[in-house]
Coordinates of C-alpha atoms in Angstrom, one line a residue:
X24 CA 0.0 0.0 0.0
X25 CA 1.4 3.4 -0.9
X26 CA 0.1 6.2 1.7
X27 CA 1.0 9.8 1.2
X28 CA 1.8 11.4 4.4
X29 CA 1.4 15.7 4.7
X30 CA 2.4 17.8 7.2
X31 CA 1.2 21.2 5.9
X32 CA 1.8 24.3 7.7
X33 CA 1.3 27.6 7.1
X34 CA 3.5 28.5 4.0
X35 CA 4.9 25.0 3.8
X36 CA 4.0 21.7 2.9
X37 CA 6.2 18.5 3.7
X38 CA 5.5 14.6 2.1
X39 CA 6.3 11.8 2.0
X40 CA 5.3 8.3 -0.1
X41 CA 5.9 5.7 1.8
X42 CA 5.1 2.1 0.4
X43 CA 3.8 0.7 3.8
X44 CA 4.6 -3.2 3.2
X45 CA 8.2 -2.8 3.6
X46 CA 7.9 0.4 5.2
X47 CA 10.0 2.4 2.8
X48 CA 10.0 6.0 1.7
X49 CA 9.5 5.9 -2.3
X50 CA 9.6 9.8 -2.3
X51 CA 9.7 12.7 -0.4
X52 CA 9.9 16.7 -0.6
X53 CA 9.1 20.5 0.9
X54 CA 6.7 22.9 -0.8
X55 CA 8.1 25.9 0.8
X56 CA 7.2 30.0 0.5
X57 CA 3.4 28.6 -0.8
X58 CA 1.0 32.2 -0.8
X59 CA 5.0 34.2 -1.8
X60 CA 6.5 33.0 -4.6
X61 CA 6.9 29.1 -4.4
X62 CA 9.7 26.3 -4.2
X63 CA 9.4 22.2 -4.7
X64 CA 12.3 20.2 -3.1
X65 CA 11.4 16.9 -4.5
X66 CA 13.8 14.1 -3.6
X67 CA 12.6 10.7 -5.2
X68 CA 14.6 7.2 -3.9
X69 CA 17.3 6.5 -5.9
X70 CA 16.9 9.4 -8.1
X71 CA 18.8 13.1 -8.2
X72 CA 16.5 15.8 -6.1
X73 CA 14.5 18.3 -8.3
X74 CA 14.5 21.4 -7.1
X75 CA 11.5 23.6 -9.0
X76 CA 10.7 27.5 -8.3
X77 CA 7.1 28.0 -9.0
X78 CA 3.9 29.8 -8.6
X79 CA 2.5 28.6 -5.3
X80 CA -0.2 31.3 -5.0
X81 CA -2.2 28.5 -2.2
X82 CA -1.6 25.2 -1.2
X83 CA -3.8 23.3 -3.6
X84 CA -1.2 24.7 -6.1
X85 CA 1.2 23.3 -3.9
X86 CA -0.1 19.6 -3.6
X87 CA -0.9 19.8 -7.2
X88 CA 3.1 20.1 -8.1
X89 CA 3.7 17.4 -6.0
X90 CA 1.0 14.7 -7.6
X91 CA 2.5 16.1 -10.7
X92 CA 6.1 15.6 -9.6
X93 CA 5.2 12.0 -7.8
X94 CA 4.1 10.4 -11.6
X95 CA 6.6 13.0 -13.6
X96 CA 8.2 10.8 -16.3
X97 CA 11.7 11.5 -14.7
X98 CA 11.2 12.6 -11.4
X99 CA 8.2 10.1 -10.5
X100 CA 7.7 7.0 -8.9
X101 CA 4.5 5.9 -9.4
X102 CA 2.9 6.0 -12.8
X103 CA -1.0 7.9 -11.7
X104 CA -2.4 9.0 -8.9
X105 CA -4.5 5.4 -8.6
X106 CA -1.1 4.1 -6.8
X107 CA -1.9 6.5 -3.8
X108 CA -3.9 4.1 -1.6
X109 CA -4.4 6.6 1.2
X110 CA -3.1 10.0 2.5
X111 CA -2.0 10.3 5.8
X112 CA -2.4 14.1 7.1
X113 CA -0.4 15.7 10.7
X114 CA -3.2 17.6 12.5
X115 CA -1.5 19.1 15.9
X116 CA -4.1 20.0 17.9
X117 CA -7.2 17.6 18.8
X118 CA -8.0 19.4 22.2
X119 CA -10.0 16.5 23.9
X120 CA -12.6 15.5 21.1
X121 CA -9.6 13.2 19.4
X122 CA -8.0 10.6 21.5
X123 CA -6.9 8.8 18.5
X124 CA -6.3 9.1 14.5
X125 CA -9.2 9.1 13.1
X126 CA -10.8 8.7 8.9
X127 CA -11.8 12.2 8.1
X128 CA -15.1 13.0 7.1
X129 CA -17.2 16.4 6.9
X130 CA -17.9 16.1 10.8
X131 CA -14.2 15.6 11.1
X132 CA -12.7 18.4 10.0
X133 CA -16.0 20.4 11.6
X134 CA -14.7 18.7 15.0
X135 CA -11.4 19.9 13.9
X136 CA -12.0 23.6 13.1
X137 CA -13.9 23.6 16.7
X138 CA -10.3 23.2 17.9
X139 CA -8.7 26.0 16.3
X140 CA -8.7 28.8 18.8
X141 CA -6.2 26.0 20.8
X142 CA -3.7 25.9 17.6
X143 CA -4.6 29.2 15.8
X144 CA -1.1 28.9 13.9
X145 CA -1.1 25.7 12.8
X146 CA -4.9 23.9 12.7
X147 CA -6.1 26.3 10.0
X148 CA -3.1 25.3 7.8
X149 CA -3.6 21.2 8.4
X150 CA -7.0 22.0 7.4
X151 CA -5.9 24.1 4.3
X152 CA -3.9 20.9 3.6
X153 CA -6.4 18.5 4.1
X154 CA -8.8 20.6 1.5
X155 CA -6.3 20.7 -1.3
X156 CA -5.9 16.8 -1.1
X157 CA -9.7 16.2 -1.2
X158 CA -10.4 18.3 -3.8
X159 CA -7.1 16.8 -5.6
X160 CA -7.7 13.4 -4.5
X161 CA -11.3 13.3 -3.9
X162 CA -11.7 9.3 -4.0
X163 CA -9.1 8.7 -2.0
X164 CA -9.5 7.7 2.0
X165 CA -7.8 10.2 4.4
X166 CA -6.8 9.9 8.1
X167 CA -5.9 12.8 10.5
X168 CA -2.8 11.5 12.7
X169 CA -3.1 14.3 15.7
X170 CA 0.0 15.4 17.7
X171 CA -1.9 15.8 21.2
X172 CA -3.6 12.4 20.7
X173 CA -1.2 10.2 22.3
X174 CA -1.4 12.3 25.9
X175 CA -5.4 12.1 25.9
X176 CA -4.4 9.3 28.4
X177 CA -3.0 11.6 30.9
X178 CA -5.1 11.6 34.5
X179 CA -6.6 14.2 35.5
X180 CA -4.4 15.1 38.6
X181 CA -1.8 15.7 35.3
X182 CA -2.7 17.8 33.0
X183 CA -5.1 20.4 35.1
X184 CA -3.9 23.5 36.2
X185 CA -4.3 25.2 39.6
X186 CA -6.7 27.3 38.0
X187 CA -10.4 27.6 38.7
X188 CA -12.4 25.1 37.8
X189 CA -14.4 27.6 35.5
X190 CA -11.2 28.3 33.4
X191 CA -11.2 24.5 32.1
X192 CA -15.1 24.1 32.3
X193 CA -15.6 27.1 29.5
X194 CA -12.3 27.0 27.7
X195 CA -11.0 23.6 28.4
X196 CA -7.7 25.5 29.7
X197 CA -5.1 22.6 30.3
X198 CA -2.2 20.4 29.6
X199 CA -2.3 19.0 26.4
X200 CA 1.5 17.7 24.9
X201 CA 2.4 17.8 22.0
X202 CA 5.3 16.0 19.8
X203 CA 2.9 13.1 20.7
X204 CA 3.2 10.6 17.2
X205 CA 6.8 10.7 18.0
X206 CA 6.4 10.2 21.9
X207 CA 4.2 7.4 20.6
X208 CA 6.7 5.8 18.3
X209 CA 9.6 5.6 19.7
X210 CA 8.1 4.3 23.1
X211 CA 6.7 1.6 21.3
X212 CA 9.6 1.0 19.8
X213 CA 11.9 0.6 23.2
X214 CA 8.8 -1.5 24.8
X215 CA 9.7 -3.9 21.9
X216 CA 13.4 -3.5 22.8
X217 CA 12.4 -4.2 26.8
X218 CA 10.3 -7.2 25.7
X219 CA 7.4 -5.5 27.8
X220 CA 4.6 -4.4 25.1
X221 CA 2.4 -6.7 27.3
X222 CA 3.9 -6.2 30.3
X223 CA 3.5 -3.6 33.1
X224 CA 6.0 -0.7 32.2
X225 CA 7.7 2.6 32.6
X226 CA 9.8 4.5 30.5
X227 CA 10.8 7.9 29.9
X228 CA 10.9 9.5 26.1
X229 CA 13.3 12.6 26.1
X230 CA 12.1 14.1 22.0
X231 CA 15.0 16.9 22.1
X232 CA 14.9 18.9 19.2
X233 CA 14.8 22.1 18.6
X234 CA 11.1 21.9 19.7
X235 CA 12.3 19.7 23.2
X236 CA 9.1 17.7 25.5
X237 CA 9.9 14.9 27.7
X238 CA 6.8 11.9 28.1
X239 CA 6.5 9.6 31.5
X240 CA 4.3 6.3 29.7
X241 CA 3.3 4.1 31.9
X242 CA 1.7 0.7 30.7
X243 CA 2.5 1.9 27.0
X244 CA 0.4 4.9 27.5
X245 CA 1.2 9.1 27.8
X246 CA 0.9 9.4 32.1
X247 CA 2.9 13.0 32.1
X248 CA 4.7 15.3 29.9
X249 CA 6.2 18.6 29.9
X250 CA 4.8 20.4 26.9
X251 CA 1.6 22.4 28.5
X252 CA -1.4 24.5 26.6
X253 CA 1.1 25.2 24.2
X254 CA 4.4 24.2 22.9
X255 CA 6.2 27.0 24.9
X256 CA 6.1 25.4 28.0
X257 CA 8.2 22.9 29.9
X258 CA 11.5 22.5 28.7
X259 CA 13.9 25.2 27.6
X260 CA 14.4 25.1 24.0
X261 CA 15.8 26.5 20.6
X262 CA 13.9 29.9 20.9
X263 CA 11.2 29.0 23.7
X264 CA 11.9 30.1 27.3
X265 CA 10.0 26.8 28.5
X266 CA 8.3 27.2 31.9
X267 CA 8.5 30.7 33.4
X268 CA 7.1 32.4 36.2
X269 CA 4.3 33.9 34.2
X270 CA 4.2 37.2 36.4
X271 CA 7.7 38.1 34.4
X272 CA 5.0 38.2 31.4
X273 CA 3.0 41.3 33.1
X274 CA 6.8 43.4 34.2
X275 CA 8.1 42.8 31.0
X276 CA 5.1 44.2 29.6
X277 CA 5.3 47.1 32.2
X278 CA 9.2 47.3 31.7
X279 CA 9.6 47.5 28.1
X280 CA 6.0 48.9 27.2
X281 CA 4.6 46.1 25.2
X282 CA 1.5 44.6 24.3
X283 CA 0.9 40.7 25.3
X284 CA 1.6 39.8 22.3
X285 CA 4.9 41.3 22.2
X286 CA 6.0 39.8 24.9
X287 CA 4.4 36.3 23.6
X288 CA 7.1 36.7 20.7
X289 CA 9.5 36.9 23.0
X290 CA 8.9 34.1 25.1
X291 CA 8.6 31.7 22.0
X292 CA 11.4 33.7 19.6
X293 CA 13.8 35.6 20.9
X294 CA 14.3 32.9 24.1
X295 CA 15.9 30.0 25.0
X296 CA 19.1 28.9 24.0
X297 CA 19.3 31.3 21.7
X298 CA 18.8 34.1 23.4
X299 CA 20.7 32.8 26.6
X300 CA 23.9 32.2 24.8
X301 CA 23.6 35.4 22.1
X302 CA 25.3 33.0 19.8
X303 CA 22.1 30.0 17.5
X304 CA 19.5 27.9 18.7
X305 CA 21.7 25.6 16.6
X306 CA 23.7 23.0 19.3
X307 CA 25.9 22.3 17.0
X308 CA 26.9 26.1 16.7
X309 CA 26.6 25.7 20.5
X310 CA 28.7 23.1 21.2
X311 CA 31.4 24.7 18.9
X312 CA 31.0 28.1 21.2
X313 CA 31.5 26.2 24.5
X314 CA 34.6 24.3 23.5
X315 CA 35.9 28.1 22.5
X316 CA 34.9 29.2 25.7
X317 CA 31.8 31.4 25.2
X318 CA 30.6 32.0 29.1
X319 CA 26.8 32.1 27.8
X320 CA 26.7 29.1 25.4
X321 CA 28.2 26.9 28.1
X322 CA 25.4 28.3 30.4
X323 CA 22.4 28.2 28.4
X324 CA 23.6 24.3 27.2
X325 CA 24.4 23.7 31.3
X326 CA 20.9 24.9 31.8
X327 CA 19.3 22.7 29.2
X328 CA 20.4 19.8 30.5
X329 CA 19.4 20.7 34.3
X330 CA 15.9 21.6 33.4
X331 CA 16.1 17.7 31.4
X332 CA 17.5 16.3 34.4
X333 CA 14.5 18.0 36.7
X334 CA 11.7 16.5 34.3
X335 CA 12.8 12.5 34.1
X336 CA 13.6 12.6 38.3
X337 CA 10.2 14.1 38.8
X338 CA 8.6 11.3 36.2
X339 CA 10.6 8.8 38.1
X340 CA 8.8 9.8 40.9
X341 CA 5.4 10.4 39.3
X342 CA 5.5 6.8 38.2
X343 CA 7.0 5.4 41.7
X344 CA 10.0 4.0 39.2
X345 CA 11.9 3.5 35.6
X346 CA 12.7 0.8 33.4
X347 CA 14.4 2.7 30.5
X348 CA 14.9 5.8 28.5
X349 CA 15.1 6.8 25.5
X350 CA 16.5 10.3 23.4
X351 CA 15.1 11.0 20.2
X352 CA 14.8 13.5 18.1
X353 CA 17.5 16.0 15.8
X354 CA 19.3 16.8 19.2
X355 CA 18.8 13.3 21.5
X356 CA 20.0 11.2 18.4
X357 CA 22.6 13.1 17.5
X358 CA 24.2 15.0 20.3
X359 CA 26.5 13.2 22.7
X360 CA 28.0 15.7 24.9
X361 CA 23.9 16.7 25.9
X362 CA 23.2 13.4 26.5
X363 CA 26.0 13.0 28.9
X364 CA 25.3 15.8 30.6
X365 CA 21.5 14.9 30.9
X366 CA 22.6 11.4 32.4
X367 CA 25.5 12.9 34.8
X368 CA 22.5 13.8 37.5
X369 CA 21.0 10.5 36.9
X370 CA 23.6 8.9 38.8
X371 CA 20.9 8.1 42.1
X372 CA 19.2 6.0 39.6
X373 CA 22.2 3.6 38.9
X374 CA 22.9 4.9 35.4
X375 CA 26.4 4.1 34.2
X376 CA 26.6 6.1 30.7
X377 CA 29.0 3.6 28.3
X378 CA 31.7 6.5 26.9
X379 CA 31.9 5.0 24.0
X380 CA 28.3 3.1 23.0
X381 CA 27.2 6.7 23.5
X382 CA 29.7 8.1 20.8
X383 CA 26.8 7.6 18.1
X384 CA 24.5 9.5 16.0
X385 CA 20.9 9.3 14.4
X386 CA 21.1 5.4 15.1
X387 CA 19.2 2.6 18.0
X388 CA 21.9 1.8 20.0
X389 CA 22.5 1.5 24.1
X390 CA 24.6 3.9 25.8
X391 CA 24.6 2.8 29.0
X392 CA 27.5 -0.2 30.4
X393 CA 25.8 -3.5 31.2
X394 CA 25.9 -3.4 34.9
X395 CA 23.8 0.0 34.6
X396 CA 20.5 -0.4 36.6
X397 CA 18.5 1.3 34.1
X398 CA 19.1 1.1 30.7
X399 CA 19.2 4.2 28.2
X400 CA 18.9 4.2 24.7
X401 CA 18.5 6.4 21.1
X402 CA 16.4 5.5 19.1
X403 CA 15.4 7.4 16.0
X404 CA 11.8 8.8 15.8
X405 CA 9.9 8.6 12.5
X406 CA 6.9 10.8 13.0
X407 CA 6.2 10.2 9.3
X408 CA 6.2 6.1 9.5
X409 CA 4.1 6.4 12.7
X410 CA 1.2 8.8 10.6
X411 CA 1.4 6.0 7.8
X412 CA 0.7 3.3 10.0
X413 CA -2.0 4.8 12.1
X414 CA -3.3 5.5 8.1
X415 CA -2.7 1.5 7.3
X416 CA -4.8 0.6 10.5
X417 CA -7.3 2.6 10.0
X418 CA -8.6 2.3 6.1
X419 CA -7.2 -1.6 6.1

């Protein structure tokens, strides 16, 4: 079966085909400056990348270059657009009407726009998306794959805040989580590794990126994570400030003379890592700062790590125990020195980091010694797999 995977965002559009027996990617490619001038990256298996500059004017226009691109004569892979079996469609934010991936119908996406208010910059885009490809593809089944899904599972002593009660009640003001296909995939993927996908369990997922959550899953399921109402809380990240003491919200606004939203922009783009070390919210750019000596970068990379630290000891505790965990992600796979400095506070917990095992990147590997009490792993995430099999289960 081949299923189409989108992740459309607001003047972007990322794919891929993936040909679900054997799990491979037959194509992929980025629609990018869609409603400005227009670019198709197009990057087929086994074939040179096309790279196109063309009208994008909306993102119909968009998908329409990539079905055109996907049975192109050089360029394609599949000869018409009957090989597409399914598409496969990110949607991040569910609120609490989706606790799963679901076919989408006319009610769907009407559930869907009902939680736009929650994701303002991003569900009116997946929607958008969604739109081009029915119109484009209109006998073709559809699923929605939603990033908040995977943490509908959370109790309620979780994900409420010390609000009052009326705050939820009319405007369902709570924790939510995001990054949660990948949560989902790669803690399905080390409860393989444990041998426990039937057995009682608890492991921690640590997605760093540049976009950074840590999950708690209990029993295969989302219990805690850090991510909050929005992305911007929890951890400190590329350009968010992660959690803050949200008076410092009000003084800067009194300090500086902004509005709210002003200060908003700060707290998701001018913060961070970036803004704490003056220098990227690139870690590789950060790493090469701290081994020059840059005061700032080694501070902001120190206090990345602690903040890390904090969140797996206070799932440990949430959870009353550990039996693994797992980095992920464009940072956890593929930065060393972070995860070493992550696992140097976790030595109450018996882990031994292996110097060496843990010299690797973007692979599944161990990278603890084998006396360590709990083992730690990377394993690669592959948000785009986990949408096409949530798509496979669904319309099968």
């Amino acid at each position: 079966m081949n299923v189409f995977v989108v992740n459309c965002g607001s003047s972007s559009l990322k794919y891929q085909l993936i040909e679900t027996d054997s799990e491979k990617v037959v194509a992929k490619g980025i629609c990018e400056r869609i409603g400005i001038d227009g670019k198709l990256k197009h990057k087929p298996t086994g074939k040179d990348e096309v790279v196109k500059e063309v009208a994008m004017p909306d993102h119909k226009a968009a998908v329409a270059y990539v079905l055109e691109a996907l049975t192109d004569e050089n360029s394609g892979v599949i000869a018409d657009l009957s090989e597409i079996d399914a598409v496969g469609h990110r949607i991040v934010h569910g609120g609490e009407k989706f606790a799963s991936s679901v076919v989408i119908t006319d009610d769907i996406i009407s559930a869907i726009e009902e939680c736009n208010d929650l994701a303002p910059l991003h569900n009116p885009a997946n929607l958008i998306g969604i739109a081009a490809c029915r119109e484009l593809m209109k006998d073709v089944p559809m699923v929605g794959v939603f990033d908040t899904a995977f943490h509908q599972t959370m109790p309620k002593k979780a994900f409420m805040y010390g609000l009052a009660y009326e705050y939820y009640e009319e405007y369902k003001i709570r924790k939510y989580g995001f990054h949660g296909t990948s949560h989902s995939f790669v803690s399905k993927r080390l409860l393989e590794i444990l041998n426990k996908t039937d057995e009682p369990s608890k492991v921690i997922i640590c997605h760093l990126g540049n976009g950074s959550s840590i999950t708690a899953v209990k029993d295969g399921k989302s219990f805690d994570t850090s991510m909050g109402f929005t992305p911007l809380d929890g951890l400190i990240m590329g350009t968010r400030t992660g959690s803050i003491d949200p008076a410092v919200v009000q003084y800067i606004a009194d300090k500086k003379g902004y509005t709210i939203d002003q200060v908003m922009n700060v707290l998701n783009k001018e913060s961070g890592v970036d803004g704490l070390s003056g220098v990227s919210s690139d870690f590789r750019d950060l790493d090469e700062a701290s081994m020059a000596g840059n005061e700032r970068a080694i501070l902001a990379l120190e206090m990345f790590a602690y903040r890390a630290a904090q969140y797996i000891g206070s799932y440990v505790a949430a959870m009353n125990g550990i039996d693994a965990i797992a980095f992920t992600a464009g940072i956890g796979e593929n930065d060393d020195k972070v995860r070493a400095a992550i696992c140097s506070y976790l030595g109450y917990l018996g882990i031994t980091l292996d110097v060496d095992a843990n010299n690797v990147r973007g692979k599944e590997a161990l990278i603890t010694t084998a006396d360590s009490k709990v083992p730690v792993y990377t394993i690669p995430t592959n948000e785009e797999l986990a949408i096409a099999r949530e798509t496979v289960a669904l319309i099968s």
